[in-house]
mmCIF file of C-alpha atoms in Angstrom:
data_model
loop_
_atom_site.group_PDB
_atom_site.id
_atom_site.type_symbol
_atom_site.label_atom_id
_atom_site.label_comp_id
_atom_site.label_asym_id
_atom_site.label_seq_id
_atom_site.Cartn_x
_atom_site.Cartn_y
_atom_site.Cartn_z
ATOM 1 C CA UNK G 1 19.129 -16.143 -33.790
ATOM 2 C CA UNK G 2 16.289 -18.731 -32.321
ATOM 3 C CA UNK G 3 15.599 -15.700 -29.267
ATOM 4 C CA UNK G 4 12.513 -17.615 -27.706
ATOM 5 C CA UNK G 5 11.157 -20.665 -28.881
ATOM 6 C CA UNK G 6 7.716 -22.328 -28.175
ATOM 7 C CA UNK G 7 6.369 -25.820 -28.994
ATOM 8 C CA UNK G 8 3.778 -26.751 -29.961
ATOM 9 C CA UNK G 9 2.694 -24.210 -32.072
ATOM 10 C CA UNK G 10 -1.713 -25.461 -32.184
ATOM 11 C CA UNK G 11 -2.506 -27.713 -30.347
ATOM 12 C CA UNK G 12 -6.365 -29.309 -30.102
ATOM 13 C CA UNK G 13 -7.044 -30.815 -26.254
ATOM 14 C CA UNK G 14 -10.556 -32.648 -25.178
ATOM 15 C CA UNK G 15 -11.855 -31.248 -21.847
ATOM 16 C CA UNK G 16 -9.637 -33.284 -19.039
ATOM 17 C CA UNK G 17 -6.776 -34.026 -21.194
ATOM 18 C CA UNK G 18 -3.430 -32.580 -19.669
ATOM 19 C CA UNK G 19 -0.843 -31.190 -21.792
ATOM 20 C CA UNK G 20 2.800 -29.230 -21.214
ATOM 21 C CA UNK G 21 3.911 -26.419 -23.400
ATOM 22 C CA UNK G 22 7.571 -25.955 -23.892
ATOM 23 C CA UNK G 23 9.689 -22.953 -23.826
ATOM 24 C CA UNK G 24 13.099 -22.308 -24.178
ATOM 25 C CA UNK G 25 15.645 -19.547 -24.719
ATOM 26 C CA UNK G 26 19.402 -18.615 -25.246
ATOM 27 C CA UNK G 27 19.628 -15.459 -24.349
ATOM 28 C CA UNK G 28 21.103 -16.248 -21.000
ATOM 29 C CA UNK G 29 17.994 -14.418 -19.391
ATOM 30 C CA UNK G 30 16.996 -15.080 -16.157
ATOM 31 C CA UNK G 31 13.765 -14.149 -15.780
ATOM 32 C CA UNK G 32 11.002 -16.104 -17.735
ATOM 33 C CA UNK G 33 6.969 -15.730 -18.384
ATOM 34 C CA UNK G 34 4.011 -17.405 -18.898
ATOM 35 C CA UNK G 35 1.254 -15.270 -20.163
ATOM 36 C CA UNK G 36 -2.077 -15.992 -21.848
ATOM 37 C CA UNK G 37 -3.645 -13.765 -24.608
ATOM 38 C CA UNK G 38 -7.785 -13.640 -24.950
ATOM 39 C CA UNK G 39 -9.420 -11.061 -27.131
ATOM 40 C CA UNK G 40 -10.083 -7.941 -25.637
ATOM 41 C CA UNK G 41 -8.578 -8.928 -22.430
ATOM 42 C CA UNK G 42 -4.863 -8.032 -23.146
ATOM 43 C CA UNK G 43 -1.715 -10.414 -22.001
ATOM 44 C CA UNK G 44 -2.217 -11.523 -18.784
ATOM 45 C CA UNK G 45 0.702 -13.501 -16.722
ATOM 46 C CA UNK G 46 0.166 -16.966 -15.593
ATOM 47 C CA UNK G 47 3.367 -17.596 -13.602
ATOM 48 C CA UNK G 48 7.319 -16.405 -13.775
ATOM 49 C CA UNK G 49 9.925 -17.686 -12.602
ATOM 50 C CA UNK G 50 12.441 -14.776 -11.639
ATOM 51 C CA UNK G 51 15.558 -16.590 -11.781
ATOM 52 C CA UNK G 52 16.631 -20.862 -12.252
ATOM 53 C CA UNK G 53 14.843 -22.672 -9.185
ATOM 54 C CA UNK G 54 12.192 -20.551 -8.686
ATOM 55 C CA UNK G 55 8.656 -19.916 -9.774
ATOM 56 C CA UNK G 56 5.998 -17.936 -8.394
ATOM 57 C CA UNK G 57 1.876 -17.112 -9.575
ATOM 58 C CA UNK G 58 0.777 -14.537 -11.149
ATOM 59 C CA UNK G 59 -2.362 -13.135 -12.161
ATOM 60 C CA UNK G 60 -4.362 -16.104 -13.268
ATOM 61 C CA UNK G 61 -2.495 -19.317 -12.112
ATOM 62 C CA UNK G 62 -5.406 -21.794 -11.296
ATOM 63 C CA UNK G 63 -5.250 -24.664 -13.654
ATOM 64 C CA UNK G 64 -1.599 -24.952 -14.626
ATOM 65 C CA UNK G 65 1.331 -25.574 -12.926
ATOM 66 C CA UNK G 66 4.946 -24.742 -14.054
ATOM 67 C CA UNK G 67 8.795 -26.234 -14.032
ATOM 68 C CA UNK G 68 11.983 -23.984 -14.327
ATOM 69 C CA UNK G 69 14.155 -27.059 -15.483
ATOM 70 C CA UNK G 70 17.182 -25.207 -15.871
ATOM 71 C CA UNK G 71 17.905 -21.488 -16.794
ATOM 72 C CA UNK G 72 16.988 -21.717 -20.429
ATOM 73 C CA UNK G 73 13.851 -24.142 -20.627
ATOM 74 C CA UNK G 74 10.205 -23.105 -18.712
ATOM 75 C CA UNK G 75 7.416 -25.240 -18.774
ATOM 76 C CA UNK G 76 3.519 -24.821 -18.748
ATOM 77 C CA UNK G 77 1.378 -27.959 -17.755
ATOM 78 C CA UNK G 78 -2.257 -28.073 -18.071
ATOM 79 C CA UNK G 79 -3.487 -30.940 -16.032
ATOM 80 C CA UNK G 80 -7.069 -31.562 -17.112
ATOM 81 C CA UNK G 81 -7.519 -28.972 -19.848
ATOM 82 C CA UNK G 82 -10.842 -26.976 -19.797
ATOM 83 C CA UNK G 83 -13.069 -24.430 -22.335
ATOM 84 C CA UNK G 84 -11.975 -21.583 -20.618
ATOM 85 C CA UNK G 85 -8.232 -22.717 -21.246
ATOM 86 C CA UNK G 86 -8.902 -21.770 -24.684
ATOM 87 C CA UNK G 87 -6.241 -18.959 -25.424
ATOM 88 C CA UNK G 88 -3.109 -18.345 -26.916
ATOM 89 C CA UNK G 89 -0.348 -18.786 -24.573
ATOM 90 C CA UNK G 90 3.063 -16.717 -24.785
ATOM 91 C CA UNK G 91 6.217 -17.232 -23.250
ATOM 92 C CA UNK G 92 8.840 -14.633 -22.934
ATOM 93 C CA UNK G 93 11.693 -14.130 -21.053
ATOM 94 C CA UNK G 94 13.787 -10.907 -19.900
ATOM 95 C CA UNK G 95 16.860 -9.947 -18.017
ATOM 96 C CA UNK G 96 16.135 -9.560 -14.541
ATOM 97 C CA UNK G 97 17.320 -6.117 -12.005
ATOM 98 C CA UNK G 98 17.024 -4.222 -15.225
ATOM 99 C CA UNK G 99 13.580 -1.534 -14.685
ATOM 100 C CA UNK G 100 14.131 -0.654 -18.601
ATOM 101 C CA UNK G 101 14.359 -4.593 -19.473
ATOM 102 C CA UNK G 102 12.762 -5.608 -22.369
ATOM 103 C CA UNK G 103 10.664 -8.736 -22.609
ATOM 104 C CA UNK G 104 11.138 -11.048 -25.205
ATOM 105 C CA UNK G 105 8.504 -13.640 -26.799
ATOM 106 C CA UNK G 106 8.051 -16.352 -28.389
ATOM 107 C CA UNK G 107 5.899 -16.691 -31.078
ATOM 108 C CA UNK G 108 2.647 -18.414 -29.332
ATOM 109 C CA UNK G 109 0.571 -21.320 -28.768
ATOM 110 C CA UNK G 110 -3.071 -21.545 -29.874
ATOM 111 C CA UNK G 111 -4.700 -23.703 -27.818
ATOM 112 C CA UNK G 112 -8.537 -24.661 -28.126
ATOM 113 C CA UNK G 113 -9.598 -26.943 -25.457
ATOM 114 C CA UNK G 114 -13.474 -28.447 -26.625
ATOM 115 C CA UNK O 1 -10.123 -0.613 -12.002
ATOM 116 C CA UNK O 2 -7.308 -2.115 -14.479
ATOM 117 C CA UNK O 3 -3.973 -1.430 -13.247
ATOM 118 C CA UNK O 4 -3.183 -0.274 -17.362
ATOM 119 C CA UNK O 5 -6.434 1.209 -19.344
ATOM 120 C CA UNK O 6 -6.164 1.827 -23.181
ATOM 121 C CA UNK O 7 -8.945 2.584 -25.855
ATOM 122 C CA UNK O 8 -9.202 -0.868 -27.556
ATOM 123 C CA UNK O 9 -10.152 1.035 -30.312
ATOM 124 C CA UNK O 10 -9.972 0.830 -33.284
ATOM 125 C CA UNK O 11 -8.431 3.206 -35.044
ATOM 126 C CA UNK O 12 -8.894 3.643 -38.703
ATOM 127 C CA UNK O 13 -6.895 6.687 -40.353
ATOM 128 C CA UNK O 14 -5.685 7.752 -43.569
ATOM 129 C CA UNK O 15 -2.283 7.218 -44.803
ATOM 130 C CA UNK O 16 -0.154 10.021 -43.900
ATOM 131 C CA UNK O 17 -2.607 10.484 -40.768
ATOM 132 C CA UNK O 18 -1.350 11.837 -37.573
ATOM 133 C CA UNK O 19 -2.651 9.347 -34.368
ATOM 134 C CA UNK O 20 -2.242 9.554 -30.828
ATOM 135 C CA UNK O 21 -3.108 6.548 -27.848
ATOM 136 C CA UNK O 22 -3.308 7.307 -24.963
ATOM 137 C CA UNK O 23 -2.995 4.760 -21.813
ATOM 138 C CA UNK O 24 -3.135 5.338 -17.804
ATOM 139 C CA UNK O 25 -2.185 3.123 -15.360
ATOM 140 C CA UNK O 26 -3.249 3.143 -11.782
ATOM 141 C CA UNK O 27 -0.042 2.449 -9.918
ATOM 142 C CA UNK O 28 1.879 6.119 -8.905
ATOM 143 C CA UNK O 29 4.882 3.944 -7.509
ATOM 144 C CA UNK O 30 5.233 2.506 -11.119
ATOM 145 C CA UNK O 31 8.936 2.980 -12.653
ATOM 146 C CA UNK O 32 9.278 1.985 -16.443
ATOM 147 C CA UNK O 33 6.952 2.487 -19.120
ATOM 148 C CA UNK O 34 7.107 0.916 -23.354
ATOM 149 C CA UNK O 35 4.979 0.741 -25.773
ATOM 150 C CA UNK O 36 5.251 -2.588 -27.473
ATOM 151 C CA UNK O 37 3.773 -3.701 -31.194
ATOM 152 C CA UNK O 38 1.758 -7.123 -32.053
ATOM 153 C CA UNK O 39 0.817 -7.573 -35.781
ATOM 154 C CA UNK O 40 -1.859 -9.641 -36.120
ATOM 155 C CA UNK O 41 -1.975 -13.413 -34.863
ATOM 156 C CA UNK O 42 2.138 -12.525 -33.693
ATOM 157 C CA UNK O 43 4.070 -12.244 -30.413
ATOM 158 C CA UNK O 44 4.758 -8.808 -29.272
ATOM 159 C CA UNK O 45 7.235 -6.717 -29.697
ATOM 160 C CA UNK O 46 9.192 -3.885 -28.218
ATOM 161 C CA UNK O 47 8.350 -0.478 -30.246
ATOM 162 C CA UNK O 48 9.974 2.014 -27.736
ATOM 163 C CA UNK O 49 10.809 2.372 -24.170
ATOM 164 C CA UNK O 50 9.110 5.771 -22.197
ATOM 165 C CA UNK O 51 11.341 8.190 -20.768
ATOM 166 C CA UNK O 52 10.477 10.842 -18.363
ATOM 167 C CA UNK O 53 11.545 13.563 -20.486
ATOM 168 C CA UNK O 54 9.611 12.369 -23.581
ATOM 169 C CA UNK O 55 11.905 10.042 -26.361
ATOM 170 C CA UNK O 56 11.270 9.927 -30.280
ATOM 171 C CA UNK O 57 12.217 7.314 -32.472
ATOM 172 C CA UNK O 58 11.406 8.551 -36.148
ATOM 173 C CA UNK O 59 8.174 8.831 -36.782
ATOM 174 C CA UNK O 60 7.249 7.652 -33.040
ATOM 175 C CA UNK O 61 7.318 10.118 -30.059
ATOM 176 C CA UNK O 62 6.424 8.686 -26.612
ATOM 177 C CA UNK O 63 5.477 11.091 -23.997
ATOM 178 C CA UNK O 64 5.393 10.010 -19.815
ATOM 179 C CA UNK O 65 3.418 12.517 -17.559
ATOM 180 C CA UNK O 66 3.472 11.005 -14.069
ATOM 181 C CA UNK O 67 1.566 13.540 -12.507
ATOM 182 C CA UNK O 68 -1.327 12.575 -14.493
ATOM 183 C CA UNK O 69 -0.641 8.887 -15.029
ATOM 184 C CA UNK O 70 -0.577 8.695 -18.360
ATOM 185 C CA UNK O 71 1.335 7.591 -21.344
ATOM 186 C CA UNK O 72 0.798 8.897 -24.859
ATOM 187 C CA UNK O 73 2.367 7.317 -28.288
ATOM 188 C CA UNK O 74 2.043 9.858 -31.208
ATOM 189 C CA UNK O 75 2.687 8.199 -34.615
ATOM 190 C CA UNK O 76 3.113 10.675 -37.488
ATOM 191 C CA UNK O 77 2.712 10.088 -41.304
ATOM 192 C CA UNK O 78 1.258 7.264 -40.642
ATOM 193 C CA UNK O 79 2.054 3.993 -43.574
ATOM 194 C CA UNK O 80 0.154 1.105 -44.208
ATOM 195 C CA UNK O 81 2.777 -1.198 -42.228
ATOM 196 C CA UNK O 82 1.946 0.497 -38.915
ATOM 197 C CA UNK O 83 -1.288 -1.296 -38.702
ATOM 198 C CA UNK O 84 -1.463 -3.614 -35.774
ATOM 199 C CA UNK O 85 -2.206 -3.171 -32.304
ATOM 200 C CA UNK O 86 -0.147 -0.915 -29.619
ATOM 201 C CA UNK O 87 0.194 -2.116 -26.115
ATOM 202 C CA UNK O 88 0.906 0.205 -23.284
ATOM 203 C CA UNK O 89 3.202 -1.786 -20.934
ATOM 204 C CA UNK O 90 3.738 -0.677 -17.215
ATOM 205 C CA UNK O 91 7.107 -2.163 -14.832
ATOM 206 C CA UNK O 92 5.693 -1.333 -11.328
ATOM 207 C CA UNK O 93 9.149 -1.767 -9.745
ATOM 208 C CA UNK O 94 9.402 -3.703 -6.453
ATOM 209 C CA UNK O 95 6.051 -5.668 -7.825
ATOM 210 C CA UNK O 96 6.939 -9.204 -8.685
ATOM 211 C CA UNK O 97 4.680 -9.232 -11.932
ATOM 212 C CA UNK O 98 7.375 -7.224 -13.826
ATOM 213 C CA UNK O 99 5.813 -6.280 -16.338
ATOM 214 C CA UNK O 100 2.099 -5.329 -16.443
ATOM 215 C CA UNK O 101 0.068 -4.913 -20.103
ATOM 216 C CA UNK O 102 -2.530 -3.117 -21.029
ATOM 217 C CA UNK O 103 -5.436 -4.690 -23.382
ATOM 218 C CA UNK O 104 -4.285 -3.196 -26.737
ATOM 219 C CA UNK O 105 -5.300 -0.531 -29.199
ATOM 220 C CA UNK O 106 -5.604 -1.759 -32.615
ATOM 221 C CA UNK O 107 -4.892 0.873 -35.294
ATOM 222 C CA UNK O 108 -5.238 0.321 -39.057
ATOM 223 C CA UNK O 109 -4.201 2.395 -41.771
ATOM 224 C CA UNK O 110 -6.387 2.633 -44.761
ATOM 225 C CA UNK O 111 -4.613 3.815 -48.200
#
């Protein structure tokens, strides 16, 4: 029962490195999240994609850039990594025209950029 | 103004301790309403959905009062594996965000 699954797990950048994180799920859902986690400032959303094909910004896009490679597998690039990309990233899908969906996540990337 | 306000807390209370959040959000066209769990250095999870008329799960009771914009999560007898943090989560339907969350309110129960 895999749900959501992240990779990598940690992951150490220098400032300007680029990196992608990798998501992927089987629960046929179409809707899928990027979100980033910093203390005290709650999850905040990145970019979604609502369905296979599309993507769209969310809260705090600048920096990354995302791919919606099929409908299981969602991608989060960094390009040139910086301090204030330090954060642990979640991804998390959900069933989409549902108002009581419930999202899903995977279990997180820590990510310290120095 | 955050579109979803919680005490960060914390909350430190007694085993068998009765605790109550509390969370507004800012949004009166917002549609759905959970409260979801995160232990410590974890992904979230779903703890309950809101419903209009109130819903309990066990020892949980959520409570939804729209006039007032606010969502309240009473936890009762409280046990040692209840310590994390809540999140008050808000679905503003017809927004493209989906789901909006608030900051967190950490709770740990002491024996």
């Amino acid at each position: 029962n895999a749900g959501v699954t992240q990779t990598p797990k940690f992951q150490v950048l220098k400032t300007g490195q680029s990196m992608t994180l990798q998501c992927a799920q089987d629960m046929n859902h179409n809707s899928m999240y990027w979100y980033r986690q910093d203390p005290g400032m709650g999850l905040r959303l990145i970019y979604y994609s609502a369905s296979e094909g599309t993507t769209d910004k969310g809260e705090v896009p600048n920096g990354y850039n995302v791919s919606r490679l099929n409908k299981r597998e969602f991608s989060l690039r960094l390009e040139s990594a910086a301090p204030s990309q330090t954060s642990v990233y979640f991804c998390a899908s959900s069933e989409a025209g549902d108002q009581n969906t419930e999202a899903f996540f995977g279990q997180g990337t820590r990510l310290t950029v120095v | 103004r955050k579109e979803v306000e919680q005490d960060p807390g914390p909350f430190n209370v007694p085993e068998g301790a009765t605790v109550a959040f509390n969370c507004t959000y800012s949004n009166s066209a917002s549609q759905s309403f959970f409260w979801y769990r995160q232990d410590c250095r974890k992904e979230p999870k779903l703890l309950m959905s809101v419903y209009s008329s109130g819903n309990e799960d066990g020892r949980f009771t959520a409570q939804l009062n729209r006039a007032s914009q606010y969502i309240s999560l009473l936890i009762r007898d409280s046990k040692l594996s209840d310590s994390a943090t809540y999140l008050c989560v808000v679905n503003m339907l017809g927004s493209a965000r989906q789901l909006t969350f608030g900051s967190g309110t950490q709770l740990t129960v002491l024996p």
